Amino acid sequence: AQTVTQSQPEMSVQEAETVTLSCTYDTSESDYYLFWYKQPPSRQMILVIRQEAYKQQNATENRFSVNFQKAAKSFSLKISDSQLGDAAMYFCAYRLPFEYALNFGKGTSLLVTP
Amino acid sequence: KAGVTQTPRYLIKTRGQQVTLSCSPISGHRSVSWYQQTPGQGLQFLFEYFSETQRNKGNFPGRFSGRQFSNSRSEMNVSTLELGDSALYLCASSPSLAGGPRETQYFGPGTRLLVL
């Protein structure tokens, strides 16, 4: 079974600063997909960024980027120029190709202070 | 396009009762997945339906069941409710067949179930 671990239950960052959220996973598969989802207080899960394991290049989406280290099974999320609207729970998730079951980590609660 | 809708948004039931939750996917989406979110266990996959067939199932007891209709709308049912079934139930829909990396799962706002 694949497991996803987020070791930081809570993180805090000041507005305009940069923060990195950690995620590690355990799998014996060589091909898989990794995701970061954001869940604001409204509880609506929103996809932030995704990474295919076969791609060496780290994914970026505007202020969000990942540091994907396949050998170390690490997938961290960097948020640059943090904004108040970034405050939310962030979940790291893993999925196998051709399947739809997402395995989620326990989440990291991000607080953004003015 | 309208997003994923879930009804009802809030529900209160008592132990032993059964409950049915509904999910309407984004128009054109054919895959619907269900997740349970609790403070203790986090987000856990329940099951996934495509073309009225269950393709994947998580590790939940048989009290949890689901179905999908020909219009892709899905329902999940929990029978003989237990206190531990109190959770946020999230539904997600996906557009295509292959489950490839670019295929995003779009989540609904969830149904919050409280079992007393």
mmCIF file of C-alpha atoms in Angstrom:
data_model
loop_
_atom_site.group_PDB
_atom_site.id
_atom_site.type_symbol
_atom_site.label_atom_id
_atom_site.label_comp_id
_atom_site.label_asym_id
_atom_site.label_seq_id
_atom_site.Cartn_x
_atom_site.Cartn_y
_atom_site.Cartn_z
ATOM 1 C CA ALA A 1 0.000 0.000 0.000
ATOM 2 C CA GLN A 2 1.143 3.486 -0.768
ATOM 3 C CA THR A 3 1.451 5.949 2.090
ATOM 4 C CA VAL A 4 1.809 9.701 2.006
ATOM 5 C CA THR A 5 3.330 11.558 4.949
ATOM 6 C CA GLN A 6 3.150 15.248 5.709
ATOM 7 C CA SER A 7 5.306 15.841 8.760
ATOM 8 C CA GLN A 8 4.277 19.444 9.373
ATOM 9 C CA PRO A 9 0.764 19.688 10.844
ATOM 10 C CA GLU A 10 0.976 23.499 10.867
ATOM 11 C CA MET A 11 3.095 26.115 9.172
ATOM 12 C CA SER A 12 3.085 29.877 9.332
ATOM 13 C CA VAL A 13 4.373 32.428 6.835
ATOM 14 C CA GLN A 14 4.290 36.185 6.562
ATOM 15 C CA GLU A 15 2.643 37.824 3.612
ATOM 16 C CA ALA A 16 5.014 38.162 0.618
ATOM 17 C CA GLU A 17 7.423 35.605 2.055
ATOM 18 C CA THR A 18 8.169 32.094 0.801
ATOM 19 C CA VAL A 19 7.176 28.871 2.518
ATOM 20 C CA THR A 20 7.880 25.216 1.764
ATOM 21 C CA LEU A 21 5.554 22.383 2.718
ATOM 22 C CA SER A 22 7.014 18.895 2.952
ATOM 23 C CA CYS A 23 5.660 15.604 1.692
ATOM 24 C CA THR A 24 7.175 12.144 1.498
ATOM 25 C CA TYR A 25 5.609 9.017 0.115
ATOM 26 C CA ASP A 26 6.251 5.336 0.043
ATOM 27 C CA THR A 27 5.703 3.278 -3.083
ATOM 28 C CA SER A 28 7.255 0.418 -4.987
ATOM 29 C CA GLU A 29 5.884 1.711 -8.289
ATOM 30 C CA SER A 30 8.028 3.552 -10.794
ATOM 31 C CA ASP A 31 5.226 5.403 -12.570
ATOM 32 C CA TYR A 32 2.786 7.486 -10.587
ATOM 33 C CA TYR A 33 1.396 10.982 -10.210
ATOM 34 C CA LEU A 34 1.723 13.400 -7.330
ATOM 35 C CA PHE A 35 -0.540 16.306 -6.469
ATOM 36 C CA TRP A 36 -0.927 19.158 -4.065
ATOM 37 C CA TYR A 37 -4.487 20.120 -3.205
ATOM 38 C CA LYS A 38 -5.629 23.155 -1.245
ATOM 39 C CA GLN A 39 -8.663 23.087 1.018
ATOM 40 C CA PRO A 40 -9.717 26.537 2.246
ATOM 41 C CA PRO A 41 -12.255 27.003 5.059
ATOM 42 C CA SER A 42 -15.035 26.527 2.518
ATOM 43 C CA ARG A 43 -13.864 22.869 2.320
ATOM 44 C CA GLN A 44 -13.747 22.941 -1.487
ATOM 45 C CA MET A 45 -10.695 20.950 -2.581
ATOM 46 C CA ILE A 46 -8.739 22.751 -5.289
ATOM 47 C CA LEU A 47 -5.885 21.305 -7.308
ATOM 48 C CA VAL A 48 -2.766 23.437 -6.905
ATOM 49 C CA ILE A 49 -0.152 21.549 -8.889
ATOM 50 C CA ARG A 50 0.640 18.093 -10.257
ATOM 51 C CA GLN A 51 3.792 16.158 -11.135
ATOM 52 C CA GLU A 52 4.324 13.053 -13.226
ATOM 53 C CA ALA A 53 6.962 10.760 -11.765
ATOM 54 C CA TYR A 54 8.590 10.140 -15.140
ATOM 55 C CA LYS A 55 9.288 13.841 -15.582
ATOM 56 C CA GLN A 56 12.532 15.108 -14.090
ATOM 57 C CA GLN A 57 11.553 18.738 -14.478
ATOM 58 C CA ASN A 58 9.803 20.181 -11.467
ATOM 59 C CA ALA A 59 6.292 21.472 -12.084
ATOM 60 C CA THR A 60 5.459 25.145 -11.606
ATOM 61 C CA GLU A 61 2.168 27.009 -11.599
ATOM 62 C CA ASN A 62 2.606 30.738 -11.117
ATOM 63 C CA ARG A 63 3.684 31.254 -7.476
ATOM 64 C CA PHE A 64 3.574 27.518 -6.744
ATOM 65 C CA SER A 65 6.394 25.135 -7.537
ATOM 66 C CA VAL A 66 7.483 21.705 -6.416
ATOM 67 C CA ASN A 67 10.776 20.072 -5.580
ATOM 68 C CA PHE A 68 10.377 16.480 -6.720
ATOM 69 C CA GLN A 69 13.104 14.105 -5.583
ATOM 70 C CA LYS A 70 12.135 10.684 -6.911
ATOM 71 C CA ALA A 71 14.961 8.714 -5.320
ATOM 72 C CA ALA A 72 14.237 10.243 -1.936
ATOM 73 C CA LYS A 73 10.473 9.915 -2.518
ATOM 74 C CA SER A 74 10.019 13.534 -1.593
ATOM 75 C CA PHE A 75 7.597 16.056 -3.074
ATOM 76 C CA SER A 76 7.653 19.473 -1.425
ATOM 77 C CA LEU A 77 5.551 22.489 -2.346
ATOM 78 C CA LYS A 78 7.024 25.977 -2.421
ATOM 79 C CA ILE A 79 4.725 28.977 -2.277
ATOM 80 C CA SER A 80 6.377 32.223 -3.232
ATOM 81 C CA ASP A 81 5.094 35.724 -2.466
ATOM 82 C CA SER A 82 2.542 34.289 -0.042
ATOM 83 C CA GLN A 83 -0.858 35.940 -0.001
ATOM 84 C CA LEU A 84 -3.584 35.984 2.626
ATOM 85 C CA GLY A 85 -5.733 33.889 0.298
ATOM 86 C CA ASP A 86 -3.164 31.097 0.450
ATOM 87 C CA ALA A 87 -4.228 30.306 4.011
ATOM 88 C CA ALA A 88 -5.723 26.812 3.894
ATOM 89 C CA MET A 89 -5.084 23.141 4.523
ATOM 90 C CA TYR A 90 -2.705 21.707 1.960
ATOM 91 C CA PHE A 91 -2.827 18.049 1.091
ATOM 92 C CA CYS A 92 -0.230 16.039 -0.745
ATOM 93 C CA ALA A 93 -1.695 13.159 -2.765
ATOM 94 C CA TYR A 94 -0.499 10.207 -4.798
ATOM 95 C CA ARG A 95 -2.227 8.340 -7.587
ATOM 96 C CA LEU A 96 -1.326 5.487 -9.894
ATOM 97 C CA PRO A 97 -1.846 5.782 -13.638
ATOM 98 C CA PHE A 98 -5.243 4.653 -14.914
ATOM 99 C CA GLU A 99 -6.668 4.739 -11.417
ATOM 100 C CA TYR A 100 -8.728 7.395 -9.742
ATOM 101 C CA ALA A 101 -8.107 6.673 -6.080
ATOM 102 C CA LEU A 102 -6.095 9.478 -4.538
ATOM 103 C CA ASN A 103 -4.019 8.631 -1.452
ATOM 104 C CA PHE A 104 -3.826 11.739 0.679
ATOM 105 C CA GLY A 105 -1.478 12.820 3.420
ATOM 106 C CA LYS A 106 -2.885 14.161 6.702
ATOM 107 C CA GLY A 107 -2.458 17.738 5.568
ATOM 108 C CA THR A 108 -0.568 20.863 6.605
ATOM 109 C CA SER A 109 -2.462 23.871 7.893
ATOM 110 C CA LEU A 110 -0.913 27.029 6.478
ATOM 111 C CA LEU A 111 -1.417 30.309 8.281
ATOM 112 C CA VAL A 112 -0.532 33.532 6.473
ATOM 113 C CA THR A 113 0.055 36.556 8.673
ATOM 114 C CA PRO A 114 -0.030 40.190 7.483
ATOM 115 C CA LYS B 1 -19.863 24.934 -16.729
ATOM 116 C CA ALA B 2 -21.407 24.305 -13.376
ATOM 117 C CA GLY B 3 -19.148 22.617 -10.865
ATOM 118 C CA VAL B 4 -19.678 19.408 -8.964
ATOM 119 C CA THR B 5 -22.749 19.674 -6.796
ATOM 120 C CA GLN B 6 -23.538 17.650 -3.712
ATOM 121 C CA THR B 7 -26.794 17.406 -1.835
ATOM 122 C CA PRO B 8 -27.623 17.810 0.893
ATOM 123 C CA ARG B 9 -24.866 20.004 2.277
ATOM 124 C CA TYR B 10 -25.594 19.144 5.894
ATOM 125 C CA LEU B 11 -27.292 16.168 7.444
ATOM 126 C CA ILE B 12 -27.983 14.991 10.959
ATOM 127 C CA LYS B 13 -28.893 11.363 11.572
ATOM 128 C CA THR B 14 -29.055 9.031 14.550
ATOM 129 C CA ARG B 15 -27.231 5.769 15.044
ATOM 130 C CA GLY B 16 -28.774 2.854 13.212
ATOM 131 C CA GLN B 17 -30.376 4.960 10.516
ATOM 132 C CA GLN B 18 -29.312 4.941 6.913
ATOM 133 C CA VAL B 19 -28.422 7.892 4.702
ATOM 134 C CA THR B 20 -28.135 8.614 0.992
ATOM 135 C CA LEU B 21 -25.898 11.335 -0.375
ATOM 136 C CA SER B 22 -26.050 12.618 -3.920
ATOM 137 C CA CYS B 23 -23.401 13.922 -6.296
ATOM 138 C CA SER B 24 -23.909 15.530 -9.696
ATOM 139 C CA PRO B 25 -20.679 15.667 -11.690
ATOM 140 C CA ILE B 26 -19.604 18.366 -14.069
ATOM 141 C CA SER B 27 -21.440 18.018 -17.356
ATOM 142 C CA GLY B 28 -19.627 15.548 -19.596
ATOM 143 C CA HIS B 29 -17.678 13.936 -16.772
ATOM 144 C CA ARG B 30 -18.193 10.217 -16.526
ATOM 145 C CA SER B 31 -16.089 9.217 -13.533
ATOM 146 C CA VAL B 32 -17.238 9.941 -9.995
ATOM 147 C CA SER B 33 -15.201 9.214 -6.882
ATOM 148 C CA TRP B 34 -16.188 9.461 -3.231
ATOM 149 C CA TYR B 35 -13.987 10.291 -0.255
ATOM 150 C CA GLN B 36 -14.558 10.427 3.481
ATOM 151 C CA GLN B 37 -12.784 13.146 5.458
ATOM 152 C CA THR B 38 -12.504 12.924 9.248
ATOM 153 C CA PRO B 39 -10.149 14.665 11.692
ATOM 154 C CA GLY B 40 -8.701 11.337 12.812
ATOM 155 C CA GLN B 41 -8.320 9.403 9.571
ATOM 156 C CA GLY B 42 -7.982 12.283 7.145
ATOM 157 C CA LEU B 43 -9.117 11.823 3.572
ATOM 158 C CA GLN B 44 -9.884 8.259 2.573
ATOM 159 C CA PHE B 45 -11.022 6.919 -0.773
ATOM 160 C CA LEU B 46 -14.373 5.159 -0.697
ATOM 161 C CA PHE B 47 -15.092 4.124 -4.279
ATOM 162 C CA GLU B 48 -15.088 5.232 -7.904
ATOM 163 C CA TYR B 49 -17.727 4.747 -10.558
ATOM 164 C CA PHE B 50 -17.555 4.954 -14.302
ATOM 165 C CA SER B 51 -20.396 4.194 -16.698
ATOM 166 C CA GLU B 52 -22.545 2.880 -13.881
ATOM 167 C CA THR B 53 -19.843 0.396 -12.815
ATOM 168 C CA GLN B 54 -17.745 0.454 -9.688
ATOM 169 C CA ARG B 55 -14.113 0.332 -10.813
ATOM 170 C CA ASN B 56 -12.276 0.873 -7.552
ATOM 171 C CA LYS B 57 -13.176 0.427 -3.913
ATOM 172 C CA GLY B 58 -11.410 1.548 -0.777
ATOM 173 C CA ASN B 59 -11.132 -0.284 2.500
ATOM 174 C CA PHE B 60 -14.546 0.401 3.962
ATOM 175 C CA PRO B 61 -17.156 -1.999 5.347
ATOM 176 C CA GLY B 62 -20.068 -3.177 3.262
ATOM 177 C CA ARG B 63 -22.342 -0.662 4.990
ATOM 178 C CA PHE B 64 -20.924 1.838 2.535
ATOM 179 C CA SER B 65 -22.258 1.414 -0.954
ATOM 180 C CA GLY B 66 -22.793 3.495 -4.016
ATOM 181 C CA ARG B 67 -24.192 3.573 -7.466
ATOM 182 C CA GLN B 68 -24.047 5.632 -10.604
ATOM 183 C CA PHE B 69 -26.866 6.433 -12.966
ATOM 184 C CA SER B 70 -26.831 6.664 -16.738
ATOM 185 C CA ASN B 71 -26.517 10.467 -16.537
ATOM 186 C CA SER B 72 -23.337 9.992 -14.410
ATOM 187 C CA ARG B 73 -24.987 11.252 -11.240
ATOM 188 C CA SER B 74 -23.923 9.193 -8.287
ATOM 189 C CA GLU B 75 -25.293 8.341 -4.892
ATOM 190 C CA MET B 76 -23.651 6.807 -1.894
ATOM 191 C CA ASN B 77 -25.501 5.056 0.866
ATOM 192 C CA VAL B 78 -24.457 4.290 4.401
ATOM 193 C CA SER B 79 -26.602 1.833 6.282
ATOM 194 C CA THR B 80 -26.760 1.242 10.019
ATOM 195 C CA LEU B 81 -25.007 4.488 10.815
ATOM 196 C CA GLU B 82 -22.376 4.567 13.537
ATOM 197 C CA LEU B 83 -21.028 7.554 15.445
ATOM 198 C CA GLY B 84 -17.731 7.133 13.595
ATOM 199 C CA ASP B 85 -19.436 7.754 10.274
ATOM 200 C CA SER B 86 -19.664 11.442 11.150
ATOM 201 C CA ALA B 87 -17.540 13.071 8.481
ATOM 202 C CA LEU B 88 -17.358 15.311 5.472
ATOM 203 C CA TYR B 89 -18.131 13.249 2.380
ATOM 204 C CA LEU B 90 -16.529 14.604 -0.754
ATOM 205 C CA CYS B 91 -17.373 13.712 -4.301
ATOM 206 C CA ALA B 92 -15.028 14.298 -7.229
ATOM 207 C CA SER B 93 -15.635 13.999 -10.948
ATOM 208 C CA SER B 94 -13.225 13.475 -13.831
ATOM 209 C CA PRO B 95 -13.770 13.875 -17.545
ATOM 210 C CA SER B 96 -12.181 11.044 -19.435
ATOM 211 C CA LEU B 97 -11.389 7.395 -19.548
ATOM 212 C CA ALA B 98 -7.670 7.019 -19.174
ATOM 213 C CA GLY B 99 -6.879 8.359 -15.725
ATOM 214 C CA GLY B 100 -3.751 9.999 -17.054
ATOM 215 C CA PRO B 101 -1.779 12.693 -15.291
ATOM 216 C CA ARG B 102 -3.508 15.624 -16.911
ATOM 217 C CA GLU B 103 -6.879 14.384 -15.844
ATOM 218 C CA THR B 104 -7.944 16.468 -12.906
ATOM 219 C CA GLN B 105 -10.422 15.393 -10.297
ATOM 220 C CA TYR B 106 -12.774 18.270 -9.537
ATOM 221 C CA PHE B 107 -14.214 18.172 -6.061
ATOM 222 C CA GLY B 108 -17.624 19.200 -4.841
ATOM 223 C CA PRO B 109 -18.245 21.217 -1.659
ATOM 224 C CA GLY B 110 -19.022 18.086 0.344
ATOM 225 C CA THR B 111 -21.836 16.841 2.533
ATOM 226 C CA ARG B 112 -21.256 17.143 6.253
ATOM 227 C CA LEU B 113 -22.874 14.226 8.056
ATOM 228 C CA LEU B 114 -23.329 14.226 11.806
ATOM 229 C CA VAL B 115 -24.418 10.997 13.471
ATOM 230 C CA LEU B 116 -25.866 11.358 16.964
#
